[in-house]
PDB file of C-alpha atoms in Angstrom:
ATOM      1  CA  UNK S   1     -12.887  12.133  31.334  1.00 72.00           C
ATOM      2  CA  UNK S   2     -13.875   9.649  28.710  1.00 88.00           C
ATOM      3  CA  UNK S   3     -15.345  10.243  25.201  1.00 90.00           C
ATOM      4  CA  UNK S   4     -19.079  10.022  25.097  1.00 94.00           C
ATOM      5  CA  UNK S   5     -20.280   7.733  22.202  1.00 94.00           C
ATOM      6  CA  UNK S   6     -21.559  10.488  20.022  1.00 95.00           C
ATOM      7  CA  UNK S   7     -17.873  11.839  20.117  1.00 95.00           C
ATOM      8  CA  UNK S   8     -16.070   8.693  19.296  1.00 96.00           C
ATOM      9  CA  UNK S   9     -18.604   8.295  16.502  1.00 96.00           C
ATOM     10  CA  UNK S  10     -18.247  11.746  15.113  1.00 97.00           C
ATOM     11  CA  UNK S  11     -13.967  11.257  15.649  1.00 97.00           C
ATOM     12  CA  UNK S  12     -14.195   8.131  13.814  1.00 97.00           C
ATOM     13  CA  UNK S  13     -16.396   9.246  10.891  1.00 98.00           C
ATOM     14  CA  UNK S  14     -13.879  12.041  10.499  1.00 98.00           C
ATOM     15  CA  UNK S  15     -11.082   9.853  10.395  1.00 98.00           C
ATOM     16  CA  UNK S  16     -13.110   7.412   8.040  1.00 98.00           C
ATOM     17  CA  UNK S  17     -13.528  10.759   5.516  1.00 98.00           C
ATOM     18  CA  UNK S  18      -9.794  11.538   5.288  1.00 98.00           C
ATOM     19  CA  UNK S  19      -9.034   8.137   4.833  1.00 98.00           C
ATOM     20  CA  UNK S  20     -11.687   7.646   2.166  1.00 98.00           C
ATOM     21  CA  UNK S  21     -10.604  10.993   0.205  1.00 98.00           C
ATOM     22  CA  UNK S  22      -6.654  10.325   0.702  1.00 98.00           C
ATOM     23  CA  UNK S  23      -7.367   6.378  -0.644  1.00 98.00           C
ATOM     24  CA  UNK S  24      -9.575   7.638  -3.938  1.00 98.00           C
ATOM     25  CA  UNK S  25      -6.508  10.166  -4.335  1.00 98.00           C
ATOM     26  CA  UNK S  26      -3.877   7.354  -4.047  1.00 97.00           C
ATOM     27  CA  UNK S  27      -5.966   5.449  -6.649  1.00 97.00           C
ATOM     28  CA  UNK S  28      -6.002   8.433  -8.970  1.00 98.00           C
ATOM     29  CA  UNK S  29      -2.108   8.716  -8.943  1.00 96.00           C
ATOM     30  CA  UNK S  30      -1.802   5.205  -9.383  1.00 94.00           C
ATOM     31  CA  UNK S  31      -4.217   5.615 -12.095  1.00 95.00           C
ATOM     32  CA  UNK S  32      -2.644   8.688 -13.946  1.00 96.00           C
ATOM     33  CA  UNK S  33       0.930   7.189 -13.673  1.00 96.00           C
ATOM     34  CA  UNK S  34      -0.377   3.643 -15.167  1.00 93.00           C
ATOM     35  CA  UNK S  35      -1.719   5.968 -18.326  1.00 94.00           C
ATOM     36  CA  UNK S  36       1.362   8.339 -18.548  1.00 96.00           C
ATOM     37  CA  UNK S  37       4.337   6.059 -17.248  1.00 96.00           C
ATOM     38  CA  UNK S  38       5.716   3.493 -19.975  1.00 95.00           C
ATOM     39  CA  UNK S  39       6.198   0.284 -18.700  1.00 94.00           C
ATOM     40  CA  UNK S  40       5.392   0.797 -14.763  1.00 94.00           C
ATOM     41  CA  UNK S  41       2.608  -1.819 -15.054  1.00 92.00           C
ATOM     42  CA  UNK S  42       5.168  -4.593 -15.970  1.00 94.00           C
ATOM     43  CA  UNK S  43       8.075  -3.223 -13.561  1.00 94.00           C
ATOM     44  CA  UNK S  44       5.709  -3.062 -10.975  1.00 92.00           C
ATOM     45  CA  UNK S  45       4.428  -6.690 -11.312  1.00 93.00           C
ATOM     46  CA  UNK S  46       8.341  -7.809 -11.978  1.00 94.00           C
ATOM     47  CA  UNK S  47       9.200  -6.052  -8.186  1.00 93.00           C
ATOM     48  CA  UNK S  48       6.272  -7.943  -6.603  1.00 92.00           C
ATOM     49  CA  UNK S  49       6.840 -11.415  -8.476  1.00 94.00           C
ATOM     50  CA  UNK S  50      10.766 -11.247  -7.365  1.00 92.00           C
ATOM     51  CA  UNK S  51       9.643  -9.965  -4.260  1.00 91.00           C
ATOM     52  CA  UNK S  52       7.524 -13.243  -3.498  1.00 93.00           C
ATOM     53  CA  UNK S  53      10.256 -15.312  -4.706  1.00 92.00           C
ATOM     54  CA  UNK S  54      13.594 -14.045  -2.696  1.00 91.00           C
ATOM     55  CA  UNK S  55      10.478 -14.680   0.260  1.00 90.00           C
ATOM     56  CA  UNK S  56      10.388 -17.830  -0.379  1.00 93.00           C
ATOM     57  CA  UNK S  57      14.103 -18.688  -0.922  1.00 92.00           C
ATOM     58  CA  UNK S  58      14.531 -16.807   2.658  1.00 91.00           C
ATOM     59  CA  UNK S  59      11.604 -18.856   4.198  1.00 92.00           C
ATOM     60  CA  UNK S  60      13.444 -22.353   2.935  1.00 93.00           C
ATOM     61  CA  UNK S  61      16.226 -21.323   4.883  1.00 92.00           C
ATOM     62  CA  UNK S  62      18.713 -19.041   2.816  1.00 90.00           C
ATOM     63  CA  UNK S  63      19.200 -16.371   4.658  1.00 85.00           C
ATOM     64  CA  UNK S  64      21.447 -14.558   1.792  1.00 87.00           C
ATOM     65  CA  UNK S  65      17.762 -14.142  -0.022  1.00 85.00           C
ATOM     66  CA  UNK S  66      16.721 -10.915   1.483  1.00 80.00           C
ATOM     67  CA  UNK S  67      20.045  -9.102   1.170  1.00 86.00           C
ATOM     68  CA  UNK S  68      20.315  -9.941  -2.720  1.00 85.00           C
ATOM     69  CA  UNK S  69      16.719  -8.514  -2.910  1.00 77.00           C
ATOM     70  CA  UNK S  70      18.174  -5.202  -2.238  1.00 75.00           C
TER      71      UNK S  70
END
């Protein structure tokens, strides 16, 4: 038996509230470890910005790019 639309609309607004609290308490760690955490702003940005670059060097063909990024 399938879901009538009022179910799938009540499932989905649950699933839309736990998502919405768990994201606003992702943002709030993020948050409290940006004020707390010495540096992690700049090592942060310095993992994504090597990150896109070993990506690049892998997509131009060197395939050694993704194992020195580990």
């Amino acid at each position: 038996m399938g879901l009538s639309n009022s179910q799938y609309d009540s499932i989905i607004r649950t699933y839309e509230a736990v998502r919405d609290k768990n994201r606003r308490s992702l943002l709030e760690r993020i948050d409290y470890v940006n004020a707390h955490v010495t540096g992690f702003q700049e090592l942060e940005a310095t993992v994504g910005l090597i990150s896109v670059q070993h990506g690049k060097q892998y997509l131009l063909g060197d395939e050694n790019a993704l194992i020195t990024l580990k």
